[in-house]
């Protein structure tokens, strides 16, 4: 299973791209003109730096509970700079849209927390800073243990804004989703969210929301 964003658009489970895959290729910094061939991204096992070049904070709150705490993620800007820049600018909202105020729409205990759909809040929306969706930059970074930060998609080259944080080993996602960072602080907050009761579609019964987010000094 792949991680598809919850419905037709982005998923952590859909193995085939949707009918409209490629719609945003013209805006794709990796592909260029729509349909233009490109080299395959570096595969799993390729050399990686894993250097944390940037840090983003995510302050979470839950309806009926209040503040849950802060999660800080370190981003691999040397390994996947386009993917990292997308996440950073969506965290700051400098393009006029982004993660602040959006929810984590999918929580699966032992697997992932998924968010980033700031348009619809159900896994069918969101967009990148590049104008829509963009190509898989690299599969070289493995998902490894809990705490990996990775892009949700609807098949090859369909990255937008949706992301997930793993809460356990997920090696079957390697080669299907672009890992671009890891949790460096606040894994206890991630575990709080993991334990929240959910209902149909793995949606938390009480909404878990990104109250605020932004970029931190990476050297701190």
Coordinates of N, CA and C in Angstrom, one line a residue:
X1 N 0.8 -1.2 0.0 CA 0.0 0.0 0.0 C 0.9 1.2 0.0
X2 N 0.5 2.2 -0.7 CA 1.1 3.5 -0.7 C 0.4 4.4 0.2
X3 N 0.9 5.7 0.5 CA 0.1 6.6 1.3 C -0.5 7.6 0.4
X4 N -1.8 7.4 0.2 CA -2.5 8.3 -0.7 C -3.2 9.3 0.2
X5 N -3.3 10.5 -0.3 CA -4.1 11.4 0.5 C -5.5 11.0 0.3
X6 N -6.1 11.0 1.3 CA -7.4 10.3 1.7 C -8.3 10.0 0.6
X7 N -8.6 10.7 -0.4 CA -9.6 10.3 -1.4 C -9.0 10.3 -2.8
X8 N -9.7 10.8 -3.8 CA -9.1 10.7 -5.1 C -7.8 11.4 -5.4
X9 N -7.6 12.5 -4.6 CA -6.4 13.4 -5.0 C -5.1 12.9 -4.4
X10 N -5.0 12.8 -3.1 CA -3.7 12.4 -2.5 C -4.0 11.3 -1.5
X11 N -3.2 10.2 -1.6 CA -3.5 9.2 -0.7 C -2.3 8.4 -0.3
X12 N -2.3 7.8 0.9 CA -1.3 6.9 1.4 C -1.7 5.5 1.2
X13 N -2.5 5.3 0.2 CA -3.0 3.9 -0.1 C -3.2 3.7 -1.5
X14 N -3.4 4.7 -2.3 CA -3.7 4.4 -3.7 C -2.4 4.1 -4.5
X15 N -2.5 3.0 -5.3 CA -1.3 2.6 -6.0 C -1.3 3.2 -7.4
X16 N -2.4 3.7 -7.9 CA -2.4 4.2 -9.3 C -2.7 5.7 -9.2
X17 N -2.1 6.5 -10.1 CA -2.4 7.9 -10.1 C -3.8 8.1 -10.6
X18 N -4.5 9.3 -10.2 CA -5.8 9.6 -10.6 C -5.9 9.9 -12.1
X19 N -7.1 10.0 -12.6 CA -7.2 10.3 -14.0 C -6.6 11.6 -14.4
X20 N -6.6 12.6 -13.5 CA -6.1 13.9 -13.8 C -4.6 14.0 -13.5
X21 N -3.9 13.0 -13.2 CA -2.5 13.0 -13.0 C -1.8 13.7 -14.2
X22 N -0.9 14.6 -13.9 CA -0.2 15.3 -14.9 C -0.8 16.7 -15.2
X23 N -1.9 17.0 -14.6 CA -2.6 18.2 -14.8 C -1.7 19.4 -14.6
X24 N -0.9 19.3 -13.6 CA -0.1 20.5 -13.2 C 1.4 20.4 -13.7
X25 N 1.7 19.5 -14.6 CA 3.0 19.3 -15.1 C 3.7 20.5 -15.6
X26 N 2.9 21.4 -16.2 CA 3.5 22.6 -16.8 C 4.1 23.5 -15.7
X27 N 3.7 23.4 -14.4 CA 4.2 24.2 -13.3 C 5.3 23.4 -12.6
X28 N 5.6 22.3 -13.0 CA 6.5 21.4 -12.3 C 8.0 21.8 -12.5
X29 N 8.7 22.1 -11.4 CA 10.1 22.5 -11.5 C 11.0 21.4 -11.9
X30 N 10.6 20.2 -11.7 CA 11.4 19.0 -12.1 C 11.1 18.6 -13.6
X31 N 9.9 18.8 -14.1 CA 9.6 18.3 -15.4 C 9.7 19.4 -16.4
X32 N 9.3 20.6 -16.1 CA 9.3 21.7 -17.1 C 8.0 21.7 -17.9
X33 N 8.1 21.6 -19.2 CA 6.9 21.6 -20.1 C 6.1 20.3 -19.8
X34 N 4.8 20.5 -19.9 CA 3.9 19.3 -19.6 C 4.3 18.1 -20.5
X35 N 4.5 17.0 -19.8 CA 4.8 15.7 -20.4 C 6.2 15.6 -20.8
X36 N 7.1 16.5 -20.6 CA 8.5 16.4 -21.0 C 9.2 15.3 -20.2
X37 N 9.9 14.4 -20.8 CA 10.5 13.3 -20.1 C 11.6 13.9 -19.1
X38 N 11.8 13.1 -18.0 CA 12.8 13.6 -17.1 C 13.5 12.3 -16.6
X39 N 14.7 12.5 -16.0 CA 15.4 11.4 -15.4 C 14.6 10.9 -14.1
X40 N 14.7 9.6 -13.9 CA 14.1 9.1 -12.7 C 14.7 9.7 -11.4
X41 N 14.0 9.9 -10.3 CA 14.6 10.4 -9.1 C 15.5 9.4 -8.5
X42 N 16.5 9.8 -7.7 CA 17.4 8.9 -7.1 C 16.6 7.9 -6.3
X43 N 17.0 6.6 -6.4 CA 16.2 5.5 -5.8 C 16.6 5.3 -4.3
X44 N 15.8 4.5 -3.6 CA 16.3 4.1 -2.2 C 17.7 3.5 -2.2
X45 N 18.4 3.9 -1.2 CA 19.8 3.3 -1.1 C 20.8 4.2 -1.7
X46 N 20.4 5.3 -2.4 CA 21.4 6.3 -3.0 C 22.0 7.0 -1.8
X47 N 23.2 7.6 -2.0 CA 23.9 8.3 -0.9 C 23.1 9.6 -0.5
X48 N 23.0 9.8 0.8 CA 22.2 10.9 1.3 C 23.0 11.7 2.4
X49 N 22.7 12.9 2.6 CA 23.4 13.7 3.6 C 22.7 13.6 4.9
X50 N 21.3 13.7 4.9 CA 20.5 13.8 6.1 C 20.8 14.9 7.0
X51 N 21.5 15.9 6.5 CA 21.8 17.1 7.3 C 20.6 18.0 7.5
X52 N 20.3 18.4 8.7 CA 19.1 19.3 8.9 C 19.5 20.7 8.6
X53 N 19.0 21.2 7.5 CA 19.3 22.6 7.0 C 18.3 23.6 7.5
X54 N 17.1 23.2 7.8 CA 16.0 24.1 8.2 C 15.2 23.4 9.3
X55 N 14.5 24.2 10.1 CA 13.6 23.6 11.1 C 12.3 24.4 11.0
X56 N 11.2 23.6 11.1 CA 9.9 24.2 11.1 C 9.1 23.7 12.4
X57 N 8.5 24.7 13.0 CA 7.7 24.3 14.2 C 6.2 24.2 13.8
X58 N 5.5 23.3 14.5 CA 4.1 23.1 14.3 C 3.4 23.0 15.6
X59 N 2.7 24.0 16.0 CA 2.0 24.0 17.3 C 0.6 23.5 17.0
X60 N 0.3 22.4 17.8 CA -1.0 21.7 17.6 C -2.0 22.0 18.7
X61 N -3.3 22.0 18.4 CA -4.3 22.1 19.4 C -5.4 21.2 19.0
X62 N -6.3 20.9 20.0 CA -7.4 19.9 19.7 C -8.7 20.5 20.3
X63 N -9.8 20.4 19.5 CA -11.1 20.8 20.0 C -11.4 20.2 21.3
X64 N -11.8 21.0 22.2 CA -12.3 20.4 23.5 C -11.1 20.1 24.5
X65 N -9.9 20.2 24.0 CA -8.7 19.9 24.8 C -7.8 21.1 25.0
X66 N -7.6 21.9 23.9 CA -6.7 23.0 23.9 C -5.4 22.7 23.3
X67 N -4.4 23.4 23.8 CA -3.0 23.2 23.2 C -2.5 21.8 23.5
X68 N -1.9 21.1 22.5 CA -1.3 19.8 22.7 C 0.2 19.9 22.8
X69 N 0.8 21.0 22.2 CA 2.2 21.1 22.3 C 2.8 21.4 20.9
X70 N 4.1 21.5 20.9 CA 4.9 21.9 19.7 C 5.6 20.7 19.2
X71 N 5.6 20.5 17.9 CA 6.4 19.5 17.1 C 7.4 20.3 16.3
X72 N 8.7 20.0 16.4 CA 9.7 20.6 15.5 C 10.2 19.6 14.6
X73 N 10.2 19.9 13.3 CA 10.7 19.0 12.3 C 12.0 19.6 11.7
X74 N 13.0 18.7 11.5 CA 14.2 19.1 10.8 C 14.1 18.7 9.3
X75 N 14.5 19.6 8.4 CA 14.3 19.3 7.0 C 15.7 19.1 6.3
X76 N 15.6 18.1 5.3 CA 16.8 17.7 4.6 C 17.0 18.5 3.3
X77 N 17.4 19.8 3.5 CA 17.6 20.7 2.4 C 18.6 20.3 1.4
X78 N 19.6 19.6 1.8 CA 20.7 19.2 0.9 C 20.2 18.0 0.0
X79 N 19.4 17.2 0.5 CA 18.9 16.0 -0.2 C 17.7 16.3 -1.1
X80 N 16.8 17.1 -0.6 CA 15.5 17.3 -1.4 C 15.2 18.8 -1.3
X81 N 15.9 19.7 -1.9 CA 15.7 21.2 -1.7 C 14.4 21.7 -2.2
X82 N 13.9 21.2 -3.3 CA 12.6 21.6 -3.8 C 11.4 21.3 -2.8
X83 N 11.5 20.0 -2.3 CA 10.4 19.6 -1.4 C 10.5 20.3 -0.1
X84 N 11.7 20.6 0.4 CA 11.9 21.4 1.6 C 11.4 22.8 1.5
X85 N 11.7 23.4 0.3 CA 11.3 24.8 0.1 C 9.8 24.9 0.1
X86 N 9.1 23.9 -0.5 CA 7.7 23.9 -0.6 C 7.1 23.8 0.8
X87 N 7.6 22.9 1.7 CA 7.1 22.8 3.0 C 7.3 24.1 3.8
X88 N 8.5 24.6 3.7 CA 8.8 25.9 4.5 C 7.9 27.0 4.1
X89 N 7.7 27.2 2.8 CA 6.8 28.3 2.4 C 5.4 28.1 2.8
X90 N 4.9 26.8 2.8 CA 3.6 26.5 3.2 C 3.5 26.7 4.8
X91 N 4.6 26.5 5.5 CA 4.5 26.8 6.9 C 4.5 28.3 7.3
X92 N 5.2 29.1 6.5 CA 5.2 30.5 6.7 C 4.0 31.2 6.2
X93 N 3.4 30.6 5.1 CA 2.2 31.2 4.5 C 2.6 32.4 3.6
X94 N 3.8 32.5 3.2 CA 4.3 33.7 2.5 C 3.7 33.8 1.0
X95 N 3.1 32.7 0.5 CA 2.5 32.7 -0.8 C 1.0 33.1 -0.7
X96 N 0.5 33.3 0.5 CA -0.9 33.7 0.7 C -1.7 32.5 1.1
X97 N -1.1 31.3 1.2 CA -1.8 30.1 1.6 C -0.8 29.2 2.3
X98 N -1.4 28.2 3.1 CA -0.5 27.3 3.8 C -1.1 26.6 4.9
X99 N -0.3 26.1 5.8 CA -0.8 25.1 6.8 C -1.5 25.7 8.0
X100 N -1.2 26.9 8.4 CA -1.8 27.5 9.6 C -3.3 27.4 9.6
X101 N -3.9 26.8 10.6 CA -5.3 26.7 10.7 C -5.9 25.4 10.1
X102 N -5.1 24.7 9.4 CA -5.5 23.4 8.8 C -5.5 22.3 9.8
X103 N -6.1 21.2 9.5 CA -6.2 20.1 10.4 C -5.4 18.9 10.0
X104 N -5.2 18.0 11.0 CA -4.6 16.6 10.7 C -5.9 15.8 10.4
X105 N -6.1 15.5 9.2 CA -7.4 14.9 8.8 C -7.4 13.3 9.0
X106 N -6.2 12.8 9.2 CA -6.1 11.3 9.2 C -5.1 10.9 10.2
X107 N -5.5 10.0 11.2 CA -4.6 9.5 12.2 C -4.8 8.0 12.3
X108 N -3.7 7.3 12.1 CA -3.8 5.8 12.1 C -2.7 5.4 13.1
X109 N -3.2 4.8 14.2 CA -2.3 4.4 15.3 C -1.3 3.3 14.8
X110 N 0.0 3.5 15.1 CA 1.0 2.6 14.6 C 1.4 2.8 13.2
X111 N 0.9 3.8 12.5 CA 1.2 4.1 11.1 C 1.6 5.5 10.9
X112 N 0.6 6.4 10.7 CA 0.9 7.8 10.4 C -0.1 8.8 11.0
X113 N 0.3 10.1 11.0 CA -0.5 11.3 11.2 C -0.4 12.0 9.8
X114 N -1.5 12.4 9.2 CA -1.5 13.0 7.9 C -2.3 14.3 8.0
X115 N -1.7 15.3 7.3 CA -2.3 16.6 7.2 C -1.8 17.4 6.0
X116 N -2.1 18.7 6.0 CA -1.6 19.5 4.9 C -2.7 19.8 3.8
X117 N -3.9 19.3 4.0 CA -5.0 19.7 3.1 C -5.7 21.0 3.6
X118 N -5.1 22.1 3.3 CA -5.6 23.4 3.8 C -6.8 23.9 3.0
X119 N -7.1 23.2 1.9 CA -8.2 23.6 1.1 C -9.5 23.0 1.5
X120 N -9.5 21.6 1.7 CA -10.8 20.9 2.0 C -10.8 20.2 3.3
X121 N -9.6 19.9 3.8 CA -9.5 19.3 5.1 C -9.9 17.8 5.2
X122 N -10.0 17.2 4.0 CA -10.4 15.8 3.9 C -9.5 14.9 3.1
X123 N -8.3 15.4 2.7 CA -7.4 14.6 1.9 C -7.5 14.7 0.4
X124 N -8.5 15.5 0.0 CA -8.7 15.7 -1.5 C -8.2 17.0 -2.0
X125 N -7.6 17.8 -1.2 CA -7.2 19.2 -1.6 C -5.7 19.5 -1.3
X126 N -5.4 20.8 -1.4 CA -4.1 21.2 -1.2 C -3.3 21.5 -2.5
X127 N -2.3 22.3 -2.4 CA -1.5 22.6 -3.6 C -0.1 23.0 -3.1
X128 N 0.9 22.9 -4.0 CA 2.2 23.3 -3.7 C 2.5 24.7 -4.1
X129 N 3.6 25.2 -3.7 CA 4.0 26.6 -4.1 C 4.4 26.7 -5.5
X130 N 4.5 25.6 -6.2 CA 4.9 25.6 -7.6 C 3.7 25.6 -8.6
X131 N 2.5 25.8 -8.0 CA 1.4 26.0 -8.9 C 0.4 24.9 -8.9
X132 N 0.7 23.8 -8.3 CA -0.2 22.6 -8.2 C 0.5 21.5 -7.6
X133 N 0.9 20.5 -8.4 CA 1.6 19.4 -7.9 C 3.0 19.3 -8.6
X134 N 3.9 18.6 -7.9 CA 5.3 18.6 -8.5 C 5.9 17.2 -8.4
X135 N 6.9 17.0 -9.1 CA 7.5 15.6 -9.2 C 8.2 15.1 -8.0
X136 N 8.3 13.8 -7.9 CA 9.1 13.1 -6.9 C 10.6 13.5 -7.0
X137 N 11.1 14.2 -6.0 CA 12.4 14.7 -6.1 C 13.5 13.7 -5.9
X138 N 13.3 12.8 -4.9 CA 14.2 11.7 -4.6 C 13.6 10.7 -3.7
X139 N 13.9 9.5 -3.9 CA 13.5 8.4 -3.0 C 14.7 7.9 -2.2
X140 N 15.8 8.7 -2.2 CA 17.0 8.2 -1.6 C 16.9 8.1 -0.1
X141 N 16.1 9.0 0.6 CA 16.0 8.9 2.0 C 15.0 7.9 2.4
X142 N 15.3 6.9 3.3 CA 14.4 5.9 3.7 C 13.5 6.4 4.8
X143 N 12.3 5.8 5.0 CA 11.4 6.2 6.0 C 11.9 5.8 7.4
X144 N 12.6 4.7 7.5 CA 13.3 4.3 8.8 C 12.3 4.1 9.9
X145 N 12.6 4.6 11.1 CA 11.8 4.4 12.2 C 10.7 5.5 12.4
X146 N 10.1 5.6 13.5 CA 9.0 6.6 13.7 C 9.6 8.0 13.7
X147 N 8.8 8.9 13.2 CA 9.2 10.3 13.2 C 9.6 10.8 11.8
X148 N 9.6 10.0 10.8 CA 9.9 10.5 9.4 C 8.8 11.4 8.9
X149 N 9.2 12.5 8.2 CA 8.3 13.4 7.6 C 8.4 13.2 6.1
X150 N 7.2 12.9 5.5 CA 7.2 12.5 4.1 C 6.0 13.1 3.4
X151 N 6.0 13.1 2.1 CA 5.0 13.6 1.3 C 3.9 12.6 0.9
X152 N 2.6 12.9 1.2 CA 1.5 12.1 0.7 C 1.3 12.4 -0.8
X153 N 0.8 11.4 -1.5 CA 0.6 11.6 -3.0 C -0.5 10.7 -3.5
X154 N -0.8 10.9 -4.8 CA -1.8 10.0 -5.4 C -1.2 9.2 -6.5
X155 N 0.1 8.9 -6.4 CA 0.8 8.2 -7.4 C 2.1 9.0 -7.8
X156 N 2.8 8.5 -8.8 CA 4.1 9.2 -9.1 C 3.9 10.6 -9.5
X157 N 4.8 11.5 -9.0 CA 4.9 12.9 -9.4 C 3.6 13.7 -9.1
X158 N 3.0 13.4 -8.0 CA 1.8 14.1 -7.6 C 1.9 14.8 -6.2
X159 N 3.0 15.3 -5.9 CA 3.2 16.0 -4.6 C 2.6 17.3 -4.6
X160 N 1.9 17.7 -3.5 CA 1.3 19.0 -3.4 C 1.6 19.6 -2.1
X161 N 0.7 19.6 -1.1 CA 1.0 20.1 0.2 C 0.8 19.1 1.3
X162 N 0.1 18.0 1.0 CA -0.2 17.0 2.0 C 1.1 16.2 2.4
X163 N 1.2 16.0 3.7 CA 2.4 15.4 4.3 C 1.9 14.4 5.4
X164 N 2.8 13.5 5.8 CA 2.6 12.7 6.9 C 3.8 12.5 7.8
X165 N 3.6 12.2 9.1 CA 4.6 11.8 10.0 C 4.4 10.4 10.4
X166 N 5.4 9.6 10.3 CA 5.3 8.2 10.7 C 5.3 8.0 12.2
X167 N 4.6 7.0 12.7 CA 4.7 6.7 14.1 C 5.2 5.3 14.4
X168 N 5.8 4.7 13.3 CA 6.4 3.4 13.4 C 7.2 3.1 12.2
X169 N 7.9 2.0 12.1 CA 8.6 1.7 10.8 C 7.6 1.5 9.7
X170 N 8.0 2.0 8.5 CA 7.1 1.9 7.3 C 8.0 1.7 6.1
X171 N 8.8 0.6 6.0 CA 9.7 0.4 4.9 C 9.0 0.2 3.6
X172 N 7.7 -0.2 3.6 CA 7.0 -0.5 2.3 C 6.7 0.8 1.6
X173 N 6.9 2.0 2.3 CA 6.6 3.3 1.6 C 7.9 3.8 0.9
X174 N 9.0 3.2 1.2 CA 10.3 3.6 0.5 C 10.1 3.4 -1.0
X175 N 10.5 4.4 -1.8 CA 10.4 4.3 -3.3 C 9.0 4.8 -3.8
X176 N 8.1 5.1 -2.8 CA 6.8 5.6 -3.3 C 6.5 7.0 -2.8
X177 N 7.2 7.4 -1.7 CA 6.9 8.7 -1.1 C 8.3 9.4 -0.7
X178 N 8.3 10.7 -0.9 CA 9.6 11.4 -0.7 C 9.7 11.8 0.7
X179 N 10.7 11.3 1.4 CA 11.0 11.7 2.8 C 11.9 12.9 2.7
X180 N 11.5 14.0 3.5 CA 12.2 15.2 3.4 C 12.6 15.8 4.8
X181 N 12.4 15.0 5.9 CA 12.7 15.5 7.2 C 12.4 14.5 8.3
X182 N 12.5 14.9 9.5 CA 12.2 14.0 10.6 C 11.9 14.9 11.8
X183 N 11.1 14.3 12.8 CA 10.8 15.0 14.0 C 12.1 15.1 14.9
X184 N 12.4 16.3 15.3 CA 13.6 16.5 16.1 C 13.2 16.9 17.5
X185 N 12.0 17.4 17.7 CA 11.5 17.7 19.1 C 10.0 17.5 19.0
X186 N 9.4 17.0 20.2 CA 8.0 16.9 20.3 C 7.4 15.6 19.8
X187 N 8.2 14.5 19.9 CA 7.6 13.2 19.5 C 6.6 12.8 20.5
X188 N 6.7 13.3 21.7 CA 5.6 13.1 22.7 C 4.3 13.7 22.3
X189 N 4.3 14.8 21.6 CA 3.1 15.4 21.1 C 2.5 14.6 20.0
X190 N 3.4 14.1 19.1 CA 3.0 13.2 18.0 C 2.3 12.0 18.6
X191 N 2.8 11.4 19.7 CA 2.2 10.3 20.3 C 0.8 10.6 20.9
X192 N 0.7 11.8 21.5 CA -0.7 12.2 22.0 C -1.7 12.2 20.8
X193 N -1.3 12.7 19.7 CA -2.2 12.8 18.6 C -2.5 11.3 18.1
X194 N -1.5 10.5 18.1 CA -1.6 9.1 17.6 C -2.7 8.4 18.5
X195 N -2.8 8.8 19.7 CA -3.7 8.1 20.6 C -5.1 8.7 20.6
X196 N -5.4 9.7 19.8 CA -6.7 10.3 19.8 C -7.7 9.4 19.2
X197 N -8.9 9.3 19.7 CA -9.9 8.5 19.1 C -10.3 9.0 17.7
X198 N -10.6 8.0 16.9 CA -10.9 8.4 15.5 C -12.2 7.6 15.1
X199 N -12.8 8.1 14.0 CA -14.0 7.4 13.4 C -13.8 7.1 12.0
X200 N -14.8 7.1 11.2 CA -14.7 6.8 9.8 C -13.7 7.6 9.0
X201 N -12.9 6.9 8.2 CA -11.8 7.5 7.4 C -10.6 7.9 8.3
X202 N -10.5 7.3 9.5 CA -9.4 7.5 10.4 C -9.4 9.0 10.8
X203 N -10.5 9.7 10.8 CA -10.6 11.1 11.1 C -10.7 11.3 12.6
X204 N -9.9 12.1 13.3 CA -10.1 12.3 14.7 C -11.5 12.8 15.1
X205 N -12.0 12.2 16.1 CA -13.4 12.6 16.6 C -13.4 14.1 17.0
X206 N -12.3 14.6 17.6 CA -12.2 16.0 18.0 C -11.0 16.5 17.1
X207 N -11.3 17.5 16.3 CA -10.3 18.0 15.3 C -9.0 18.4 16.0
X208 N -7.9 17.9 15.3 CA -6.5 18.3 15.7 C -6.1 19.3 14.7
X209 N -5.7 20.5 15.1 CA -5.5 21.6 14.2 C -4.1 22.2 14.4
X210 N -3.5 22.7 13.3 CA -2.2 23.4 13.4 C -2.6 24.8 13.7
X211 N -2.4 25.2 15.0 CA -2.7 26.5 15.5 C -1.8 27.6 15.0
X212 N -0.5 27.2 14.8 CA 0.5 28.1 14.2 C 1.7 27.3 13.7
X213 N 2.4 27.8 12.8 CA 3.6 27.1 12.3 C 4.5 28.2 11.7
X214 N 5.8 27.8 11.5 CA 6.7 28.7 10.9 C 8.1 28.2 10.9
X215 N 9.1 28.9 10.5 CA 10.5 28.5 10.4 C 11.3 29.0 11.6
X216 N 12.1 28.1 12.1 CA 13.0 28.4 13.2 C 14.5 28.5 12.8
X217 N 15.3 29.0 13.6 CA 16.7 29.0 13.3 C 17.2 27.6 13.4
X218 N 17.8 27.1 12.3 CA 18.2 25.7 12.2 C 19.4 25.4 13.1
X219 N 20.1 26.4 13.5 CA 21.3 26.2 14.3 C 20.9 26.1 15.8
X220 N 19.7 26.4 16.2 CA 19.3 26.4 17.6 C 19.0 25.0 18.1

